[in-house]
Amino acid sequence: MQPHYHSIGRLRPTAAAGTDTSVAAAASRPAAVDITIEPGPNNSRCIWAGIDVAVPAEAVYAALTAYEQLGTFIPGLAENRCLERYADGCRLLQVGKQELGLGLKFRARALLRIREHPAGMPPRLLSRSPNSPRRSTASSKGGGSRGFEPRWPLPLPRGMSPWPDNLSSGWGSSSSGSSSEEEGSWSEWKYLRPRSPLSAPASDISFELVEGDFTAFKGLWRIQPAGDATCRLSYSLFVRPQPWLLVGLIEGRIQGEICANLAAVKAHVERQAGGQTGGGPAAPQPSRR
C-alpha cells in the first residue's frame, strides 16, 4: 500500500503558562515551517520539519542547550526540568499539555536523555525513512544479494540502548560494520536523518525517551549555517504512542506542536538578537513553497 505523506505550514502557536508572551506573540505570526509526516511501523510516525532563522547558528544552538530556560519560550510545556547535567547533555523532564476542546485535555510526560553533538552526529547513527527503498548490494558474481535484512527490527526493552553512553566519541571514525549501516539503513535504534536543503556542516542535539507516556520518542535538532547571520533549523522525530492509543488520533496534535515549537524557537532567538542590536524582532521569512 502506498504510504500517505502530509505537508503543512504556517500554524499559529498559542502561549502556555510561564511562556514569555512577547515571544508567543511573535511566534503566532505566520512562519514558514516545512513539515512532512510519513507512516512508520507498528502504530508510529516519522516526522521531519525545518525553518529558516535570521540569526547565526551558534545562537540557536545556545538557546536549545539552555535546558532550564526551554519552558520560557517553547509553548505547550506544563513542566520543564533539567534533572541532571552531563558533559555531553542532560536528563530532561518535560510534561506537555493541550486543550482538546469540550473540556478535554491531553497531557504527556517524557523523561529524555539529551546528547549534544557540536560537530554533528556520526552518520552511522542516522537512519533513512522506513519508507525509503532498501538498497541491496549484488555479489561479485552478479544476481546475489546480502540476504535477509529485517525492515522492522524489534525494539529493545525500554531503558536499554545498543549505543554506548558517549555517542559522540569513537563512532564517527570507525570503519567497521556493514555497508548498510554506513548508508544509513532504517533502524528504530538509530535517529532519523533530518531533511535539510543545505549541505553545510551541522551541529546536532539528539533526544531519546528514557521513560514516559510513549513507547518510542526519539529525534534530533539540527542547526546549519546558511550565511553570515542566518541558519537552517531542522527537526526529525520517530514517535510511537502506547499500544492502546492509535497514533492517527494524536497525529494532528503532534504536528501542530512541532510547528509551534520551531516557530517559537525562531521568534525567541530573533527577538534576542534584535534586543542585542537595538532593533526589533526579525521579520518572518516568506515561505519558499
mmCIF file of C-alpha atoms in Angstrom:
data_model
loop_
_atom_site.group_PDB
_atom_site.id
_atom_site.type_symbol
_atom_site.label_atom_id
_atom_site.label_comp_id
_atom_site.label_asym_id
_atom_site.label_seq_id
_atom_site.Cartn_x
_atom_site.Cartn_y
_atom_site.Cartn_z
ATOM 1 C CA MET A 1 0.000 0.000 0.000
ATOM 2 C CA GLN A 2 1.317 3.427 -0.916
ATOM 3 C CA PRO A 3 2.187 5.443 2.221
ATOM 4 C CA HIS A 4 0.446 8.769 2.746
ATOM 5 C CA TYR A 5 2.569 11.888 3.182
ATOM 6 C CA HIS A 6 1.364 15.136 4.715
ATOM 7 C CA SER A 7 2.846 18.620 4.430
ATOM 8 C CA ILE A 8 1.623 21.637 6.355
ATOM 9 C CA GLY A 9 2.882 25.022 7.453
ATOM 10 C CA ARG A 10 2.000 28.387 8.887
ATOM 11 C CA LEU A 11 0.440 27.165 12.119
ATOM 12 C CA ARG A 12 -0.270 29.678 14.881
ATOM 13 C CA PRO A 13 1.048 28.552 18.288
ATOM 14 C CA THR A 14 -0.617 29.678 21.495
ATOM 15 C CA ALA A 15 1.083 30.802 24.680
ATOM 16 C CA ALA A 16 1.463 28.316 27.521
ATOM 17 C CA ALA A 17 1.603 29.204 31.188
ATOM 18 C CA GLY A 18 5.018 30.630 32.024
ATOM 19 C CA THR A 19 5.847 31.361 28.393
ATOM 20 C CA ASP A 20 7.190 34.800 27.527
ATOM 21 C CA THR A 21 4.111 36.445 25.998
ATOM 22 C CA SER A 22 6.164 38.661 23.684
ATOM 23 C CA VAL A 23 7.845 35.570 22.258
ATOM 24 C CA ALA A 24 4.475 33.834 21.939
ATOM 25 C CA ALA A 25 3.067 36.832 20.127
ATOM 26 C CA ALA A 26 5.990 36.874 17.708
ATOM 27 C CA ALA A 27 5.710 33.115 17.194
ATOM 28 C CA SER A 28 1.995 33.417 16.426
ATOM 29 C CA ARG A 29 2.726 35.425 13.306
ATOM 30 C CA PRO A 30 2.913 33.274 10.162
ATOM 31 C CA ALA A 31 6.247 31.455 9.954
ATOM 32 C CA ALA A 32 7.227 29.168 7.114
ATOM 33 C CA VAL A 33 7.632 25.754 8.751
ATOM 34 C CA ASP A 34 8.223 22.912 6.306
ATOM 35 C CA ILE A 35 6.901 19.634 7.685
ATOM 36 C CA THR A 36 6.478 16.118 6.306
ATOM 37 C CA ILE A 37 4.858 13.168 8.070
ATOM 38 C CA GLU A 38 5.165 9.557 6.979
ATOM 39 C CA PRO A 39 3.662 6.396 8.455
ATOM 40 C CA GLY A 40 6.088 4.213 10.346
ATOM 41 C CA PRO A 41 5.945 0.606 11.514
ATOM 42 C CA ASN A 42 3.586 -0.602 14.207
ATOM 43 C CA ASN A 43 1.477 2.463 15.009
ATOM 44 C CA SER A 44 4.254 5.040 14.625
ATOM 45 C CA ARG A 45 5.015 8.207 12.679
ATOM 46 C CA CYS A 46 8.207 9.645 11.177
ATOM 47 C CA ILE A 47 8.269 13.441 11.110
ATOM 48 C CA TRP A 48 10.657 15.930 9.528
ATOM 49 C CA ALA A 49 10.401 19.708 9.894
ATOM 50 C CA GLY A 50 12.524 22.764 9.233
ATOM 51 C CA ILE A 51 12.545 26.553 9.347
ATOM 52 C CA ASP A 52 14.899 29.363 8.312
ATOM 53 C CA VAL A 53 16.150 31.525 11.174
ATOM 54 C CA ALA A 54 17.658 35.009 10.798
ATOM 55 C CA VAL A 55 20.398 34.597 13.412
ATOM 56 C CA PRO A 56 23.767 32.790 13.403
ATOM 57 C CA ALA A 57 23.717 29.044 14.014
ATOM 58 C CA GLU A 58 25.609 29.473 17.292
ATOM 59 C CA ALA A 59 22.746 31.492 18.784
ATOM 60 C CA VAL A 60 20.185 28.767 18.020
ATOM 61 C CA TYR A 61 22.446 26.046 19.420
ATOM 62 C CA ALA A 62 22.981 28.064 22.603
ATOM 63 C CA ALA A 63 19.227 28.591 23.058
ATOM 64 C CA LEU A 64 18.383 24.903 22.612
ATOM 65 C CA THR A 65 21.092 23.795 25.066
ATOM 66 C CA ALA A 66 19.974 26.251 27.762
ATOM 67 C CA TYR A 67 17.768 23.445 29.015
ATOM 68 C CA GLU A 68 16.470 25.156 32.134
ATOM 69 C CA GLN A 69 15.086 28.010 30.012
ATOM 70 C CA LEU A 70 13.232 25.992 27.366
ATOM 71 C CA GLY A 71 9.932 26.295 29.190
ATOM 72 C CA THR A 72 10.056 30.092 28.978
ATOM 73 C CA PHE A 73 9.653 30.202 25.207
ATOM 74 C CA ILE A 74 8.500 26.794 23.940
ATOM 75 C CA PRO A 75 4.683 26.628 24.080
ATOM 76 C CA GLY A 76 2.693 23.725 25.447
ATOM 77 C CA LEU A 77 5.121 22.793 28.227
ATOM 78 C CA ALA A 78 3.384 22.493 31.579
ATOM 79 C CA GLU A 79 6.679 21.386 33.139
ATOM 80 C CA ASN A 80 10.323 21.572 32.067
ATOM 81 C CA ARG A 81 13.060 20.450 34.472
ATOM 82 C CA CYS A 82 16.705 19.623 33.901
ATOM 83 C CA LEU A 83 17.236 16.765 36.366
ATOM 84 C CA GLU A 84 20.910 16.104 35.768
ATOM 85 C CA ARG A 85 23.686 17.603 33.673
ATOM 86 C CA TYR A 86 26.322 15.572 31.846
ATOM 87 C CA ALA A 87 29.405 16.552 29.875
ATOM 88 C CA ASP A 88 27.524 15.831 26.643
ATOM 89 C CA GLY A 89 23.977 16.852 27.613
ATOM 90 C CA CYS A 90 21.423 16.175 30.330
ATOM 91 C CA ARG A 91 18.346 14.326 31.536
ATOM 92 C CA LEU A 92 15.329 16.490 30.890
ATOM 93 C CA LEU A 93 11.816 16.010 32.227
ATOM 94 C CA GLN A 94 9.087 17.594 30.127
ATOM 95 C CA VAL A 95 5.317 17.469 30.509
ATOM 96 C CA GLY A 96 3.191 18.738 27.643
ATOM 97 C CA LYS A 97 -0.426 19.752 27.986
ATOM 98 C CA GLN A 98 -3.031 20.821 25.440
ATOM 99 C CA GLU A 99 -6.694 21.688 25.471
ATOM 100 C CA LEU A 100 -8.587 19.411 23.095
ATOM 101 C CA GLY A 101 -11.930 21.171 23.387
ATOM 102 C CA LEU A 102 -15.152 20.123 25.107
ATOM 103 C CA GLY A 103 -13.313 20.209 28.420
ATOM 104 C CA LEU A 104 -10.832 17.502 27.382
ATOM 105 C CA LYS A 105 -7.095 17.853 27.986
ATOM 106 C CA PHE A 106 -4.169 15.940 26.502
ATOM 107 C CA ARG A 107 -1.175 15.513 28.811
ATOM 108 C CA ALA A 108 2.054 13.655 28.039
ATOM 109 C CA ARG A 109 5.130 13.128 30.227
ATOM 110 C CA ALA A 110 8.586 12.309 28.875
ATOM 111 C CA LEU A 111 11.931 11.869 30.595
ATOM 112 C CA LEU A 112 14.509 12.447 27.854
ATOM 113 C CA ARG A 113 18.213 11.785 27.546
ATOM 114 C CA ILE A 114 19.673 14.717 25.640
ATOM 115 C CA ARG A 115 23.042 14.452 23.904
ATOM 116 C CA GLU A 116 24.968 17.262 22.243
ATOM 117 C CA HIS A 117 26.936 16.747 19.040
ATOM 118 C CA PRO A 118 28.620 20.103 18.218
ATOM 119 C CA ALA A 119 30.346 18.576 15.176
ATOM 120 C CA GLY A 120 27.277 16.640 14.072
ATOM 121 C CA MET A 121 26.049 13.137 14.873
ATOM 122 C CA PRO A 122 28.132 10.310 13.357
ATOM 123 C CA PRO A 123 26.484 9.279 10.076
ATOM 124 C CA ARG A 124 26.266 5.614 11.046
ATOM 125 C CA LEU A 125 23.833 6.521 13.826
ATOM 126 C CA LEU A 126 21.442 8.186 11.367
ATOM 127 C CA SER A 127 18.664 6.399 9.524
ATOM 128 C CA ARG A 128 16.685 6.927 6.357
ATOM 129 C CA SER A 129 12.900 6.782 6.345
ATOM 130 C CA PRO A 130 11.441 3.275 6.779
ATOM 131 C CA ASN A 131 9.566 4.002 3.542
ATOM 132 C CA SER A 132 12.775 4.510 1.551
ATOM 133 C CA PRO A 133 13.591 1.719 -0.895
ATOM 134 C CA ARG A 134 16.048 -0.717 0.613
ATOM 135 C CA ARG A 135 19.438 -0.783 -1.029
ATOM 136 C CA SER A 136 20.845 -4.177 -1.913
ATOM 137 C CA THR A 137 24.402 -4.968 -2.849
ATOM 138 C CA ALA A 138 24.835 -7.558 -5.586
ATOM 139 C CA SER A 139 27.507 -10.189 -5.144
ATOM 140 C CA SER A 140 30.627 -10.064 -7.251
ATOM 141 C CA LYS A 141 29.213 -12.899 -9.386
ATOM 142 C CA GLY A 142 26.001 -10.996 -10.022
ATOM 143 C CA GLY A 143 22.453 -11.838 -9.175
ATOM 144 C CA GLY A 144 23.123 -12.287 -5.467
ATOM 145 C CA SER A 145 22.303 -10.108 -2.517
ATOM 146 C CA ARG A 146 23.348 -9.778 1.089
ATOM 147 C CA GLY A 147 20.400 -11.912 2.136
ATOM 148 C CA PHE A 148 17.687 -11.107 4.612
ATOM 149 C CA GLU A 149 17.642 -7.601 6.091
ATOM 150 C CA PRO A 150 14.872 -7.014 8.654
ATOM 151 C CA ARG A 151 12.791 -3.985 7.720
ATOM 152 C CA TRP A 152 11.192 -3.539 11.132
ATOM 153 C CA PRO A 153 13.729 -4.639 13.767
ATOM 154 C CA LEU A 154 12.263 -5.491 17.133
ATOM 155 C CA PRO A 155 12.791 -2.660 19.654
ATOM 156 C CA LEU A 156 14.988 -3.259 22.673
ATOM 157 C CA PRO A 157 13.407 -3.286 26.147
ATOM 158 C CA ARG A 158 12.714 0.202 27.495
ATOM 159 C CA GLY A 159 15.760 1.776 29.089
ATOM 160 C CA MET A 160 18.197 -0.426 27.131
ATOM 161 C CA SER A 161 20.202 1.020 24.253
ATOM 162 C CA PRO A 162 22.641 -0.654 21.835
ATOM 163 C CA TRP A 163 24.706 2.544 21.764
ATOM 164 C CA PRO A 164 27.335 3.493 24.365
ATOM 165 C CA ASP A 165 26.586 6.419 26.658
ATOM 166 C CA ASN A 166 29.246 8.587 24.969
ATOM 167 C CA LEU A 167 27.842 8.535 21.449
ATOM 168 C CA SER A 168 29.971 11.454 20.348
ATOM 169 C CA SER A 169 33.259 9.582 20.738
ATOM 170 C CA GLY A 170 34.595 6.806 18.592
ATOM 171 C CA TRP A 171 31.626 6.044 16.347
ATOM 172 C CA GLY A 172 32.303 8.545 13.618
ATOM 173 C CA SER A 173 35.782 7.287 12.765
ATOM 174 C CA SER A 174 35.028 3.585 12.924
ATOM 175 C CA SER A 175 35.334 1.733 9.623
ATOM 176 C CA SER A 176 33.788 -1.485 10.938
ATOM 177 C CA GLY A 177 30.185 -2.537 10.444
ATOM 178 C CA SER A 178 28.099 -3.409 7.436
ATOM 179 C CA SER A 179 27.740 -1.176 4.422
ATOM 180 C CA SER A 180 24.028 -0.823 5.205
ATOM 181 C CA GLU A 181 24.939 0.876 8.486
ATOM 182 C CA GLU A 182 27.241 3.294 6.680
ATOM 183 C CA GLU A 183 24.486 4.037 4.148
ATOM 184 C CA GLY A 184 22.025 4.934 6.915
ATOM 185 C CA SER A 185 19.652 1.981 6.550
ATOM 186 C CA TRP A 186 16.407 2.144 8.511
ATOM 187 C CA SER A 187 16.503 1.071 12.134
ATOM 188 C CA GLU A 188 14.475 2.104 15.159
ATOM 189 C CA TRP A 189 17.721 2.046 17.113
ATOM 190 C CA LYS A 190 19.050 4.946 15.066
ATOM 191 C CA TYR A 191 17.911 8.560 14.669
ATOM 192 C CA LEU A 192 16.013 9.771 11.626
ATOM 193 C CA ARG A 193 18.308 11.821 9.437
ATOM 194 C CA PRO A 194 16.963 15.404 9.325
ATOM 195 C CA ARG A 195 15.922 16.662 5.907
ATOM 196 C CA SER A 196 17.582 19.931 5.012
ATOM 197 C CA PRO A 197 18.157 21.776 1.724
ATOM 198 C CA LEU A 198 21.673 22.639 2.940
ATOM 199 C CA SER A 199 24.862 20.597 2.807
ATOM 200 C CA ALA A 200 26.665 22.841 5.299
ATOM 201 C CA PRO A 201 28.309 21.303 8.407
ATOM 202 C CA ALA A 202 25.775 20.647 11.138
ATOM 203 C CA SER A 203 25.562 20.771 14.908
ATOM 204 C CA ASP A 204 23.087 18.258 16.329
ATOM 205 C CA ILE A 205 21.180 17.789 19.582
ATOM 206 C CA SER A 206 19.631 14.346 19.992
ATOM 207 C CA PHE A 207 16.915 13.270 22.395
ATOM 208 C CA GLU A 208 15.631 9.821 23.329
ATOM 209 C CA LEU A 209 12.914 8.622 25.651
ATOM 210 C CA VAL A 210 14.066 7.109 28.945
ATOM 211 C CA GLU A 211 10.557 6.700 30.322
ATOM 212 C CA GLY A 212 7.201 8.325 29.817
ATOM 213 C CA ASP A 213 3.833 8.223 28.100
ATOM 214 C CA PHE A 214 5.145 6.984 24.742
ATOM 215 C CA THR A 215 6.539 3.667 23.590
ATOM 216 C CA ALA A 216 9.112 5.462 21.432
ATOM 217 C CA PHE A 217 10.051 9.130 21.201
ATOM 218 C CA LYS A 218 13.445 9.982 19.748
ATOM 219 C CA GLY A 219 14.747 12.571 17.371
ATOM 220 C CA LEU A 220 17.183 15.289 16.513
ATOM 221 C CA TRP A 221 17.555 19.043 16.314
ATOM 222 C CA ARG A 222 19.994 20.086 13.561
ATOM 223 C CA ILE A 223 21.421 23.570 13.093
ATOM 224 C CA GLN A 224 23.304 24.539 9.917
ATOM 225 C CA PRO A 225 24.758 27.938 8.974
ATOM 226 C CA ALA A 226 23.193 29.420 5.846
ATOM 227 C CA GLY A 227 25.110 32.690 5.726
ATOM 228 C CA ASP A 228 26.845 35.233 7.947
ATOM 229 C CA ALA A 229 23.799 35.746 10.163
ATOM 230 C CA THR A 230 21.255 33.097 9.119
ATOM 231 C CA CYS A 231 20.829 29.373 9.622
ATOM 232 C CA ARG A 232 18.528 26.449 8.993
ATOM 233 C CA LEU A 233 16.894 24.707 11.962
ATOM 234 C CA SER A 234 15.804 21.155 11.147
ATOM 235 C CA TYR A 235 13.987 18.608 13.278
ATOM 236 C CA SER A 236 13.288 14.906 12.986
ATOM 237 C CA LEU A 237 11.182 12.652 15.204
ATOM 238 C CA PHE A 238 10.224 8.998 15.412
ATOM 239 C CA VAL A 239 7.220 8.638 17.716
ATOM 240 C CA ARG A 240 5.012 5.745 18.815
ATOM 241 C CA PRO A 241 2.302 6.159 21.458
ATOM 242 C CA GLN A 242 1.165 3.482 23.882
ATOM 243 C CA PRO A 243 -0.419 0.438 22.169
ATOM 244 C CA TRP A 244 -3.922 1.379 23.296
ATOM 245 C CA LEU A 245 -3.738 4.778 21.550
ATOM 246 C CA LEU A 246 -3.900 4.943 17.758
ATOM 247 C CA VAL A 247 -1.272 7.367 16.523
ATOM 248 C CA GLY A 248 -3.716 8.779 13.961
ATOM 249 C CA LEU A 249 -5.802 10.214 16.799
ATOM 250 C CA ILE A 250 -2.951 12.446 18.020
ATOM 251 C CA GLU A 251 -1.076 12.971 14.738
ATOM 252 C CA GLY A 252 -2.588 16.403 14.198
ATOM 253 C CA ARG A 253 -1.679 17.477 17.723
ATOM 254 C CA ILE A 254 1.894 16.285 17.325
ATOM 255 C CA GLN A 255 2.418 18.082 14.014
ATOM 256 C CA GLY A 256 0.844 21.239 15.438
ATOM 257 C CA GLU A 257 3.162 21.137 18.440
ATOM 258 C CA ILE A 258 6.239 20.666 16.253
ATOM 259 C CA CYS A 259 5.354 23.604 14.013
ATOM 260 C CA ALA A 260 4.622 25.739 17.066
ATOM 261 C CA ASN A 261 7.917 24.759 18.694
ATOM 262 C CA LEU A 262 10.040 25.614 15.650
ATOM 263 C CA ALA A 263 8.227 28.930 15.238
ATOM 264 C CA ALA A 264 8.760 29.679 18.940
ATOM 265 C CA VAL A 265 12.493 28.943 18.765
ATOM 266 C CA LYS A 266 12.778 31.213 15.730
ATOM 267 C CA ALA A 267 10.850 34.018 17.465
ATOM 268 C CA HIS A 268 12.881 33.680 20.667
ATOM 269 C CA VAL A 269 16.363 33.794 19.127
ATOM 270 C CA GLU A 270 15.451 36.531 16.646
ATOM 271 C CA ARG A 271 13.964 38.600 19.457
ATOM 272 C CA GLN A 272 17.158 38.124 21.483
ATOM 273 C CA ALA A 273 19.286 39.141 18.506
ATOM 274 C CA GLY A 274 17.071 42.171 17.924
ATOM 275 C CA GLY A 275 17.429 43.248 21.545
ATOM 276 C CA GLN A 276 21.206 42.913 21.441
ATOM 277 C CA THR A 277 21.451 45.098 18.344
ATOM 278 C CA GLY A 278 18.837 47.582 19.483
ATOM 279 C CA GLY A 279 16.297 46.604 16.840
ATOM 280 C CA GLY A 280 13.035 44.737 16.951
ATOM 281 C CA PRO A 281 12.384 41.111 16.185
ATOM 282 C CA ALA A 282 13.397 39.987 12.743
ATOM 283 C CA ALA A 283 10.574 39.714 10.251
ATOM 284 C CA PRO A 284 9.335 36.206 9.490
ATOM 285 C CA GLN A 285 10.849 34.766 6.346
ATOM 286 C CA PRO A 286 8.427 34.185 3.472
ATOM 287 C CA SER A 287 7.595 30.626 2.543
ATOM 288 C CA ARG A 288 9.671 29.120 -0.231
ATOM 289 C CA ARG A 289 6.853 26.839 -1.328
#
